[in-house]
Amino acid sequence: MNGNEATVFVNYEKDDKGSLELERAYMELGKAYYEGKFEDPLPALLPLFDRITRIKEAGAAAPGMCPGCGNPLKPGAAFCGQCGYKVRI
């Protein structure tokens, strides 16, 4: 090491919590569809569709505000200055 390397610690609980929740919901949807052996899968999967929609709407509800803590974000910010939440640009 020449001294320029740095260790970066990432708090995955804060790092895009909504995105992690959305990814889990998509995984559950895929698993339910694949393993369900449904003749008509739509009625059984509607609750997962609703959950995904709610998660996506919650993340887009307040542009310019941090989804993690509600703090106003600076224009072009990659992370929230208050809580460190990773902001999708």
Short mmCIF file of N, CA and C in Angstrom, two decimals, residues 12 21-24 30-32 37 46 53-54 57 60 63 65-66 73 77-78 84 87-88:
data_model
loop_
_atom_site.label_atom_id
_atom_site.label_comp_id
_atom_site.label_asym_id
_atom_site.label_seq_id
_atom_site.Cartn_x
_atom_site.Cartn_y
_atom_site.Cartn_z
N TYR A 12 -25.03 -0.95 5.14
CA TYR A 12 -26.01 -1.43 4.18
C TYR A 12 -27.44 -1.23 4.67
N GLU A 21 -35.47 -3.00 0.10
CA GLU A 21 -36.82 -3.51 0.33
C GLU A 21 -37.50 -3.82 -1.00
N LEU A 22 -37.29 -2.98 -1.99
CA LEU A 22 -37.87 -3.21 -3.32
C LEU A 22 -37.26 -4.46 -3.95
N GLU A 23 -35.96 -4.62 -3.81
CA GLU A 23 -35.32 -5.81 -4.37
C GLU A 23 -35.85 -7.09 -3.72
N ARG A 24 -36.05 -7.06 -2.40
CA ARG A 24 -36.61 -8.23 -1.71
C ARG A 24 -38.01 -8.54 -2.22
N GLY A 30 -40.82 -13.07 -7.87
CA GLY A 30 -40.26 -14.07 -8.79
C GLY A 30 -40.35 -15.48 -8.22
N LYS A 31 -40.03 -15.62 -6.95
CA LYS A 31 -40.09 -16.92 -6.32
C LYS A 31 -41.52 -17.44 -6.26
N ALA A 32 -42.47 -16.57 -5.89
CA ALA A 32 -43.87 -16.98 -5.82
C ALA A 32 -44.38 -17.40 -7.19
N LYS A 37 -46.87 -22.66 -9.39
CA LYS A 37 -47.60 -23.60 -10.25
C LYS A 37 -49.08 -23.20 -10.34
N LEU A 46 -51.21 -10.49 -6.74
CA LEU A 46 -51.62 -9.09 -6.59
C LEU A 46 -51.11 -8.43 -5.31
N THR A 53 -45.58 -1.52 -5.67
CA THR A 53 -46.06 -0.18 -6.03
C THR A 53 -45.92 0.77 -4.85
N ARG A 54 -46.30 0.33 -3.64
CA ARG A 54 -46.18 1.18 -2.45
C ARG A 54 -44.73 1.57 -2.18
N GLU A 57 -43.61 4.12 -4.83
CA GLU A 57 -44.22 5.43 -4.60
C GLU A 57 -43.62 6.13 -3.39
N ALA A 60 -40.40 7.83 -4.32
CA ALA A 60 -40.54 8.97 -5.23
C ALA A 60 -41.44 10.05 -4.66
N PRO A 63 -39.43 14.53 -3.88
CA PRO A 63 -38.17 14.84 -4.55
C PRO A 63 -37.45 15.96 -3.80
N MET A 65 -35.94 15.49 -1.03
CA MET A 65 -35.91 15.14 0.39
C MET A 65 -35.29 13.75 0.52
N CYS A 66 -34.55 13.54 1.59
CA CYS A 66 -33.91 12.25 1.83
C CYS A 66 -34.97 11.21 2.20
N LEU A 73 -32.25 17.65 0.59
CA LEU A 73 -31.00 17.28 -0.07
C LEU A 73 -30.47 18.45 -0.88
N ALA A 77 -26.68 16.01 -4.93
CA ALA A 77 -26.09 15.20 -3.86
C ALA A 77 -26.17 13.71 -4.18
N ALA A 78 -25.10 13.00 -3.88
CA ALA A 78 -25.09 11.55 -4.05
C ALA A 78 -25.50 10.86 -2.75
N GLY A 84 -26.44 10.08 5.65
CA GLY A 84 -25.59 9.27 4.79
C GLY A 84 -26.32 8.38 3.81
N VAL A 87 -28.43 8.43 -2.32
CA VAL A 87 -29.51 8.99 -3.13
C VAL A 87 -29.36 8.53 -4.56
N ARG A 88 -30.42 8.03 -5.14
CA ARG A 88 -30.41 7.64 -6.56
C ARG A 88 -30.55 8.88 -7.40
#
